[in-house]
mmCIF file of N, CA and C in Angstrom:
data_model
loop_
_atom_site.group_PDB
_atom_site.id
_atom_site.type_symbol
_atom_site.label_atom_id
_atom_site.label_comp_id
_atom_site.label_asym_id
_atom_site.label_seq_id
_atom_site.Cartn_x
_atom_site.Cartn_y
_atom_site.Cartn_z
ATOM 1 N N MET A 222 0.822 -1.190 0.000
ATOM 2 C CA MET A 222 0.000 0.000 0.000
ATOM 3 C C MET A 222 0.870 1.260 0.000
ATOM 4 N N LYS A 223 1.962 1.206 0.766
ATOM 5 C CA LYS A 223 2.856 2.353 0.834
ATOM 6 C C LYS A 223 3.502 2.626 -0.526
ATOM 7 N N ALA A 224 3.873 1.555 -1.232
ATOM 8 C CA ALA A 224 4.500 1.703 -2.545
ATOM 9 C C ALA A 224 3.522 2.330 -3.542
ATOM 10 N N GLN A 225 2.265 1.928 -3.480
ATOM 11 C CA GLN A 225 1.257 2.496 -4.381
ATOM 12 C C GLN A 225 1.050 3.980 -4.095
ATOM 13 N N THR A 226 1.026 4.347 -2.824
ATOM 14 C CA THR A 226 0.864 5.759 -2.452
ATOM 15 C C THR A 226 2.048 6.580 -2.956
ATOM 16 N N MET A 227 3.249 6.023 -2.799
ATOM 17 C CA MET A 227 4.439 6.738 -3.277
ATOM 18 C C MET A 227 4.419 6.892 -4.797
ATOM 19 N N LEU A 228 3.994 5.847 -5.513
ATOM 20 C CA LEU A 228 3.923 5.904 -6.966
ATOM 21 C C LEU A 228 2.906 6.935 -7.428
ATOM 22 N N ILE A 229 1.747 6.944 -6.817
ATOM 23 C CA ILE A 229 0.715 7.921 -7.183
ATOM 24 C C ILE A 229 1.197 9.332 -6.881
ATOM 25 N N SER A 230 1.852 9.528 -5.740
ATOM 26 C CA SER A 230 2.382 10.854 -5.390
ATOM 27 C C SER A 230 3.437 11.294 -6.396
ATOM 28 N N ALA A 231 4.316 10.381 -6.795
ATOM 29 C CA ALA A 231 5.360 10.719 -7.762
ATOM 30 C C ALA A 231 4.758 11.080 -9.115
ATOM 31 N N LEU A 232 3.764 10.320 -9.551
ATOM 32 C CA LEU A 232 3.106 10.629 -10.830
ATOM 33 C C LEU A 232 2.374 11.970 -10.774
ATOM 34 N N LEU A 233 1.730 12.243 -9.663
ATOM 35 C CA LEU A 233 1.038 13.528 -9.504
ATOM 36 C C LEU A 233 2.044 14.678 -9.522
ATOM 37 N N PHE A 234 3.171 14.505 -8.828
ATOM 38 C CA PHE A 234 4.216 15.522 -8.817
ATOM 39 C C PHE A 234 4.785 15.736 -10.223
ATOM 40 N N ALA A 235 5.026 14.644 -10.950
ATOM 41 C CA ALA A 235 5.550 14.750 -12.319
ATOM 42 C C ALA A 235 4.548 15.463 -13.225
ATOM 43 N N PHE A 236 3.265 15.188 -13.047
ATOM 44 C CA PHE A 236 2.245 15.867 -13.860
ATOM 45 C C PHE A 236 2.218 17.360 -13.581
ATOM 46 N N VAL A 237 2.299 17.747 -12.312
ATOM 47 C CA VAL A 237 2.293 19.173 -11.948
ATOM 48 C C VAL A 237 3.527 19.864 -12.519
ATOM 49 N N ILE A 238 4.681 19.233 -12.430
ATOM 50 C CA ILE A 238 5.915 19.824 -12.977
ATOM 51 C C ILE A 238 5.809 19.963 -14.495
ATOM 52 N N ALA A 239 5.311 18.926 -15.155
ATOM 53 C CA ALA A 239 5.172 18.984 -16.609
ATOM 54 C C ALA A 239 4.192 20.085 -17.019
ATOM 55 N N LEU A 240 3.085 20.196 -16.314
ATOM 56 C CA LEU A 240 2.108 21.258 -16.613
ATOM 57 C C LEU A 240 2.730 22.632 -16.409
ATOM 58 N N PHE A 241 3.444 22.800 -15.310
ATOM 59 C CA PHE A 241 4.116 24.064 -15.019
ATOM 60 C C PHE A 241 5.153 24.383 -16.102
ATOM 61 N N ALA A 242 5.880 23.376 -16.566
ATOM 62 C CA ALA A 242 6.904 23.596 -17.589
ATOM 63 C C ALA A 242 6.278 23.964 -18.926
ATOM 64 N N VAL A 243 5.177 23.322 -19.287
ATOM 65 C CA VAL A 243 4.526 23.601 -20.577
ATOM 66 C C VAL A 243 3.961 25.017 -20.605
ATOM 67 N N ILE A 244 3.492 25.499 -19.474
ATOM 68 C CA ILE A 244 2.946 26.864 -19.414
ATOM 69 C C ILE A 244 4.054 27.897 -19.609
ATOM 70 N N ASN A 245 5.270 27.603 -19.154
ATOM 71 C CA ASN A 245 6.392 28.538 -19.211
ATOM 72 C C ASN A 245 7.326 28.159 -20.361
ATOM 73 N N VAL A 246 6.998 28.613 -21.564
ATOM 74 C CA VAL A 246 7.806 28.268 -22.730
ATOM 75 C C VAL A 246 8.696 29.423 -23.202
ATOM 76 N N ASN A 247 8.649 30.548 -22.542
ATOM 77 C CA ASN A 247 9.474 31.688 -22.948
ATOM 78 C C ASN A 247 10.953 31.390 -22.734
ATOM 79 N N SER A 248 11.792 32.032 -23.529
ATOM 80 C CA SER A 248 13.237 31.895 -23.358
ATOM 81 C C SER A 248 13.700 32.792 -22.225
ATOM 82 N N VAL A 249 14.654 32.285 -21.464
ATOM 83 C CA VAL A 249 15.224 33.056 -20.362
ATOM 84 C C VAL A 249 16.736 33.006 -20.478
ATOM 85 N N GLN A 250 17.368 34.008 -19.889
ATOM 86 C CA GLN A 250 18.822 34.038 -19.891
ATOM 87 C C GLN A 250 19.312 33.289 -18.644
ATOM 88 N N VAL A 251 20.177 32.311 -18.869
ATOM 89 C CA VAL A 251 20.721 31.503 -17.773
ATOM 90 C C VAL A 251 22.209 31.795 -17.675
ATOM 91 N N ASN A 252 22.671 32.090 -16.450
ATOM 92 C CA ASN A 252 24.065 32.399 -16.205
ATOM 93 C C ASN A 252 24.742 31.146 -15.653
ATOM 94 N N PHE A 253 25.728 30.607 -16.373
ATOM 95 C CA PHE A 253 26.472 29.418 -15.968
ATOM 96 C C PHE A 253 27.826 29.793 -15.372
ATOM 97 N N MET A 254 27.923 30.844 -14.611
ATOM 98 C CA MET A 254 29.122 31.388 -13.976
ATOM 99 C C MET A 254 30.102 31.957 -14.999
ATOM 100 N N PHE A 255 30.494 31.181 -16.014
ATOM 101 C CA PHE A 255 31.478 31.655 -16.988
ATOM 102 C C PHE A 255 30.841 31.995 -18.328
ATOM 103 N N ALA A 256 29.604 31.608 -18.520
ATOM 104 C CA ALA A 256 28.924 31.860 -19.790
ATOM 105 C C ALA A 256 27.449 32.119 -19.527
ATOM 106 N N GLN A 257 26.820 32.713 -20.517
ATOM 107 C CA GLN A 257 25.388 32.966 -20.443
ATOM 108 C C GLN A 257 24.741 32.400 -21.687
ATOM 109 N N ALA A 258 23.489 31.961 -21.545
ATOM 110 C CA ALA A 258 22.786 31.391 -22.693
ATOM 111 C C ALA A 258 21.300 31.699 -22.584
ATOM 112 N N GLN A 259 20.661 31.764 -23.736
ATOM 113 C CA GLN A 259 19.207 31.907 -23.816
ATOM 114 C C GLN A 259 18.630 30.503 -23.980
ATOM 115 N N ILE A 260 17.895 30.047 -23.008
ATOM 116 C CA ILE A 260 17.336 28.702 -23.031
ATOM 117 C C ILE A 260 15.837 28.810 -22.734
ATOM 118 N N PRO A 261 15.031 27.998 -23.419
ATOM 119 C CA PRO A 261 13.601 27.995 -23.080
ATOM 120 C C PRO A 261 13.397 27.575 -21.617
ATOM 121 N N LEU A 262 12.508 28.253 -20.938
ATOM 122 C CA LEU A 262 12.262 28.003 -19.528
ATOM 123 C C LEU A 262 11.785 26.570 -19.277
ATOM 124 N N ILE A 263 11.075 25.997 -20.250
ATOM 125 C CA ILE A 263 10.609 24.616 -20.102
ATOM 126 C C ILE A 263 11.785 23.664 -19.913
ATOM 127 N N LEU A 264 12.892 23.891 -20.641
ATOM 128 C CA LEU A 264 14.074 23.041 -20.495
ATOM 129 C C LEU A 264 14.750 23.246 -19.144
ATOM 130 N N VAL A 265 14.781 24.473 -18.676
ATOM 131 C CA VAL A 265 15.383 24.765 -17.373
ATOM 132 C C VAL A 265 14.600 24.059 -16.268
ATOM 133 N N ILE A 266 13.273 24.146 -16.335
ATOM 134 C CA ILE A 266 12.428 23.519 -15.315
ATOM 135 C C ILE A 266 12.591 22.001 -15.340
ATOM 136 N N LEU A 267 12.514 21.411 -16.529
ATOM 137 C CA LEU A 267 12.616 19.953 -16.637
ATOM 138 C C LEU A 267 14.012 19.452 -16.236
ATOM 139 N N ALA A 268 15.053 20.158 -16.650
ATOM 140 C CA ALA A 268 16.419 19.754 -16.292
ATOM 141 C C ALA A 268 16.643 19.871 -14.784
ATOM 142 N N SER A 269 16.145 20.938 -14.192
ATOM 143 C CA SER A 269 16.298 21.105 -12.742
ATOM 144 C C SER A 269 15.567 20.006 -11.983
ATOM 145 N N THR A 270 14.368 19.667 -12.443
ATOM 146 C CA THR A 270 13.611 18.593 -11.798
ATOM 147 C C THR A 270 14.331 17.253 -11.945
ATOM 148 N N LEU A 271 14.850 16.976 -13.125
ATOM 149 C CA LEU A 271 15.562 15.727 -13.363
ATOM 150 C C LEU A 271 16.822 15.626 -12.506
ATOM 151 N N ILE A 272 17.605 16.688 -12.456
ATOM 152 C CA ILE A 272 18.830 16.685 -11.646
ATOM 153 C C ILE A 272 18.488 16.528 -10.163
ATOM 154 N N GLY A 273 17.456 17.220 -9.700
ATOM 155 C CA GLY A 273 17.029 17.082 -8.303
ATOM 156 C C GLY A 273 16.600 15.661 -7.981
ATOM 157 N N GLY A 274 15.835 15.043 -8.888
ATOM 158 C CA GLY A 274 15.409 13.660 -8.682
ATOM 159 C C GLY A 274 16.587 12.699 -8.642
ATOM 160 N N LEU A 275 17.573 12.915 -9.503
ATOM 161 C CA LEU A 275 18.759 12.055 -9.515
ATOM 162 C C LEU A 275 19.566 12.192 -8.226
ATOM 163 N N VAL A 276 19.695 13.414 -7.726
ATOM 164 C CA VAL A 276 20.439 13.637 -6.483
ATOM 165 C C VAL A 276 19.720 12.966 -5.308
ATOM 166 N N ILE A 277 18.407 13.139 -5.227
ATOM 167 C CA ILE A 277 17.635 12.520 -4.159
ATOM 168 C C ILE A 277 17.711 10.988 -4.271
ATOM 169 N N GLY A 278 17.631 10.465 -5.485
ATOM 170 C CA GLY A 278 17.745 9.022 -5.697
ATOM 171 C C GLY A 278 19.103 8.490 -5.269
ATOM 172 N N LEU A 279 20.167 9.238 -5.549
ATOM 173 C CA LEU A 279 21.509 8.839 -5.144
ATOM 174 C C LEU A 279 21.627 8.783 -3.624
ATOM 175 N N PHE A 280 21.117 9.806 -2.940
ATOM 176 C CA PHE A 280 21.143 9.797 -1.478
ATOM 177 C C PHE A 280 20.328 8.630 -0.926
ATOM 178 N N GLY A 281 19.207 8.340 -1.548
ATOM 179 C CA GLY A 281 18.386 7.201 -1.123
ATOM 180 C C GLY A 281 19.106 5.883 -1.301
ATOM 181 N N MET A 282 19.811 5.719 -2.416
ATOM 182 C CA MET A 282 20.553 4.482 -2.654
ATOM 183 C C MET A 282 21.682 4.311 -1.642
ATOM 184 N N VAL A 283 22.380 5.375 -1.313
ATOM 185 C CA VAL A 283 23.456 5.315 -0.314
ATOM 186 C C VAL A 283 22.877 4.889 1.030
ATOM 187 N N ARG A 284 21.729 5.447 1.388
ATOM 188 C CA ARG A 284 21.089 5.091 2.660
ATOM 189 C C ARG A 284 20.682 3.618 2.669
ATOM 190 N N VAL A 285 20.129 3.137 1.569
ATOM 191 C CA VAL A 285 19.716 1.736 1.479
ATOM 192 C C VAL A 285 20.926 0.813 1.617
ATOM 193 N N PHE A 286 22.032 1.135 0.951
ATOM 194 C CA PHE A 286 23.232 0.299 1.053
ATOM 195 C C PHE A 286 23.767 0.271 2.484
ATOM 196 N N ARG A 287 23.767 1.422 3.157
ATOM 197 C CA ARG A 287 24.227 1.461 4.548
ATOM 198 C C ARG A 287 23.324 0.613 5.440
ATOM 199 N N LEU A 288 22.020 0.728 5.249
ATOM 200 C CA LEU A 288 21.086 -0.048 6.064
ATOM 201 C C LEU A 288 21.221 -1.545 5.792
ATOM 202 N N GLN A 289 21.449 -1.929 4.536
ATOM 203 C CA GLN A 289 21.638 -3.341 4.213
ATOM 204 C C GLN A 289 22.899 -3.889 4.883
ATOM 205 N N ARG A 290 23.951 -3.094 4.891
ATOM 206 C CA ARG A 290 25.195 -3.517 5.542
ATOM 207 C C ARG A 290 24.978 -3.678 7.051
ATOM 208 N N GLN A 291 24.217 -2.746 7.652
ATOM 209 C CA GLN A 291 23.927 -2.828 9.072
ATOM 210 C C GLN A 291 23.061 -4.053 9.381
ATOM 211 N N VAL A 292 22.099 -4.359 8.519
ATOM 212 C CA VAL A 292 21.251 -5.539 8.713
ATOM 213 C C VAL A 292 22.090 -6.806 8.654
ATOM 214 N N LYS A 293 23.016 -6.893 7.704
ATOM 215 C CA LYS A 293 23.888 -8.071 7.621
ATOM 216 C C LYS A 293 24.713 -8.231 8.889
ATOM 217 N N LEU A 294 25.269 -7.138 9.386
ATOM 218 C CA LEU A 294 26.074 -7.182 10.604
ATOM 219 C C LEU A 294 25.228 -7.634 11.791
ATOM 220 N N LEU A 295 24.032 -7.088 11.921
ATOM 221 C CA LEU A 295 23.163 -7.449 13.040
ATOM 222 C C LEU A 295 22.690 -8.899 12.937
ATOM 223 N N ASN A 296 22.405 -9.372 11.728
ATOM 224 C CA ASN A 296 22.022 -10.775 11.552
ATOM 225 C C ASN A 296 23.167 -11.706 11.946
ATOM 226 N N LYS A 297 24.389 -11.318 11.615
ATOM 227 C CA LYS A 297 25.557 -12.114 11.992
ATOM 228 C C LYS A 297 25.672 -12.183 13.511
ATOM 229 N N GLN A 298 25.468 -11.044 14.184
ATOM 230 C CA GLN A 298 25.539 -11.023 15.646
ATOM 231 C C GLN A 298 24.433 -11.875 16.257
ATOM 232 N N VAL A 299 23.234 -11.811 15.697
ATOM 233 C CA VAL A 299 22.120 -12.621 16.199
ATOM 234 C C VAL A 299 22.438 -14.099 16.054
ATOM 235 N N ASN A 300 22.972 -14.493 14.919
ATOM 236 C CA ASN A 300 23.327 -15.899 14.713
ATOM 237 C C ASN A 300 24.397 -16.364 15.705
ATOM 238 N N GLU A 301 25.415 -15.530 15.934
ATOM 239 C CA GLU A 301 26.463 -15.884 16.883
ATOM 240 C C GLU A 301 25.901 -16.028 18.292
ATOM 241 N N LEU A 302 25.041 -15.092 18.690
ATOM 242 C CA LEU A 302 24.463 -15.155 20.026
ATOM 243 C C LEU A 302 23.508 -16.333 20.174
ATOM 244 N N THR A 303 22.788 -16.657 19.106
ATOM 245 C CA THR A 303 21.894 -17.812 19.145
ATOM 246 C C THR A 303 22.684 -19.090 19.346
ATOM 247 N N VAL A 304 23.786 -19.227 18.626
ATOM 248 C CA VAL A 304 24.640 -20.407 18.784
ATOM 249 C C VAL A 304 25.187 -20.471 20.204
ATOM 250 N N GLU A 305 25.594 -19.342 20.745
ATOM 251 C CA GLU A 305 26.140 -19.300 22.105
ATOM 252 C C GLU A 305 25.081 -19.703 23.135
ATOM 253 N N VAL A 306 23.873 -19.183 22.997
ATOM 254 C CA VAL A 306 22.796 -19.510 23.930
ATOM 255 C C VAL A 306 22.424 -20.986 23.820
ATOM 256 N N GLU A 307 22.343 -21.500 22.613
ATOM 257 C CA GLU A 307 21.992 -22.907 22.438
ATOM 258 C C GLU A 307 23.067 -23.827 23.008
ATOM 259 N N SER A 308 24.317 -23.426 22.874
ATOM 260 C CA SER A 308 25.383 -24.270 23.412
ATOM 261 C C SER A 308 25.366 -24.262 24.940
ATOM 262 N N LYS A 309 24.964 -23.167 25.556
ATOM 263 C CA LYS A 309 24.891 -23.109 27.013
ATOM 264 C C LYS A 309 23.633 -23.782 27.540
ATOM 265 N N ALA A 310 22.599 -23.850 26.753
ATOM 266 C CA ALA A 310 21.339 -24.437 27.193
ATOM 267 C C ALA A 310 21.386 -25.954 27.168
ATOM 268 N N LYS A 311 22.208 -26.526 26.323
ATOM 269 C CA LYS A 311 22.293 -27.970 26.227
ATOM 270 C C LYS A 311 23.142 -28.500 27.378
ATOM 271 N N PRO A 312 22.684 -29.592 28.020
ATOM 272 C CA PRO A 312 23.528 -30.173 29.065
ATOM 273 C C PRO A 312 24.761 -30.796 28.414
ATOM 274 N N GLU A 313 25.849 -30.641 29.097
ATOM 275 C CA GLU A 313 27.088 -31.163 28.547
ATOM 276 C C GLU A 313 27.104 -32.679 28.716
ATOM 277 N N PHE A 314 27.301 -33.392 27.661
ATOM 278 C CA PHE A 314 27.296 -34.847 27.680
ATOM 279 C C PHE A 314 28.728 -35.321 27.699
ATOM 280 N N ILE A 315 29.084 -36.011 28.767
ATOM 281 C CA ILE A 315 30.430 -36.544 28.885
ATOM 282 C C ILE A 315 30.312 -38.068 28.855
ATOM 283 N N PRO A 316 30.818 -38.681 27.811
ATOM 284 C CA PRO A 316 30.713 -40.143 27.748
ATOM 285 C C PRO A 316 31.601 -40.798 28.803
ATOM 286 N N PHE A 317 31.160 -41.905 29.334
ATOM 287 C CA PHE A 317 31.945 -42.627 30.319
ATOM 288 C C PHE A 317 31.792 -44.121 30.083
ATOM 289 N N SER A 318 32.729 -44.843 30.614
ATOM 290 C CA SER A 318 32.667 -46.294 30.469
ATOM 291 C C SER A 318 32.059 -46.888 31.732
ATOM 292 N N ILE A 319 31.649 -48.106 31.644
ATOM 293 C CA ILE A 319 31.027 -48.770 32.788
ATOM 294 C C ILE A 319 32.042 -48.919 33.911
ATOM 295 N N ASP A 320 33.294 -49.067 33.566
ATOM 296 C CA ASP A 320 34.324 -49.230 34.595
ATOM 297 C C ASP A 320 34.432 -47.980 35.467
ATOM 298 N N GLU A 321 34.232 -46.817 34.881
ATOM 299 C CA GLU A 321 34.370 -45.570 35.620
ATOM 300 C C GLU A 321 33.133 -45.264 36.450
ATOM 301 N N ALA A 322 32.002 -45.806 36.070
ATOM 302 C CA ALA A 322 30.769 -45.490 36.764
ATOM 303 C C ALA A 322 30.717 -46.202 38.106
ATOM 304 N N GLU A 323 30.129 -45.548 39.045
ATOM 305 C CA GLU A 323 29.934 -46.175 40.344
ATOM 306 C C GLU A 323 28.652 -46.979 40.274
ATOM 307 N N LEU A 324 28.794 -48.246 40.435
ATOM 308 C CA LEU A 324 27.627 -49.109 40.397
ATOM 309 C C LEU A 324 26.942 -49.073 41.752
ATOM 310 N N PRO A 325 25.621 -49.031 41.766
ATOM 311 C CA PRO A 325 24.941 -48.997 43.067
ATOM 312 C C PRO A 325 25.145 -50.322 43.812
ATOM 313 N N GLN A 326 25.248 -50.227 45.089
ATOM 314 C CA GLN A 326 25.427 -51.402 45.919
ATOM 315 C C GLN A 326 24.107 -52.148 46.012
ATOM 316 N N THR A 327 24.173 -53.396 45.770
ATOM 317 C CA THR A 327 22.969 -54.213 45.884
ATOM 318 C C THR A 327 22.850 -54.715 47.306
ATOM 319 N N ARG A 328 21.676 -54.713 47.816
ATOM 320 C CA ARG A 328 21.453 -55.181 49.191
ATOM 321 C C ARG A 328 21.283 -56.685 49.208
ATOM 322 N N THR A 329 21.833 -57.204 50.157
ATOM 323 C CA THR A 329 21.650 -58.648 50.356
ATOM 324 C C THR A 329 20.780 -58.847 51.583
ATOM 325 N N SER A 330 20.331 -60.028 51.756
ATOM 326 C CA SER A 330 19.467 -60.292 52.881
ATOM 327 C C SER A 330 20.223 -60.203 54.217
ATOM 328 N N VAL A 331 21.517 -60.280 54.163
ATOM 329 C CA VAL A 331 22.322 -60.202 55.371
ATOM 330 C C VAL A 331 22.386 -58.772 55.879
ATOM 331 N N ASP A 332 22.340 -57.779 54.976
ATOM 332 C CA ASP A 332 22.479 -56.377 55.361
ATOM 333 C C ASP A 332 21.277 -55.902 56.189
ATOM 334 N N HIS A 333 20.150 -56.532 56.123
ATOM 335 C CA HIS A 333 18.953 -56.037 56.812
ATOM 336 C C HIS A 333 19.068 -56.227 58.233
#
């Protein structure tokens, strides 16, 4: 449901930007620090939106990669701790031979 809401919001935002860009078709002077150019405003709006989306997408991808790395690390720690807890919960089994075991004394009728 969240993905559908995000998709609808993105499409609505893209439609508003496209409508805004189509309305503004006049040429404007753009200063590129070392040069100036006359560019249609529609191209400036669309290029700015595209560059902004790419920058936001890049930051999102970096965040996702960091979170994935953290999840892997935490899963590794959980597995290690699970193994440690399971090893402590199991009773330690020490094999022995019959010779080493203390056999219970059997009572005879004389002992009574």
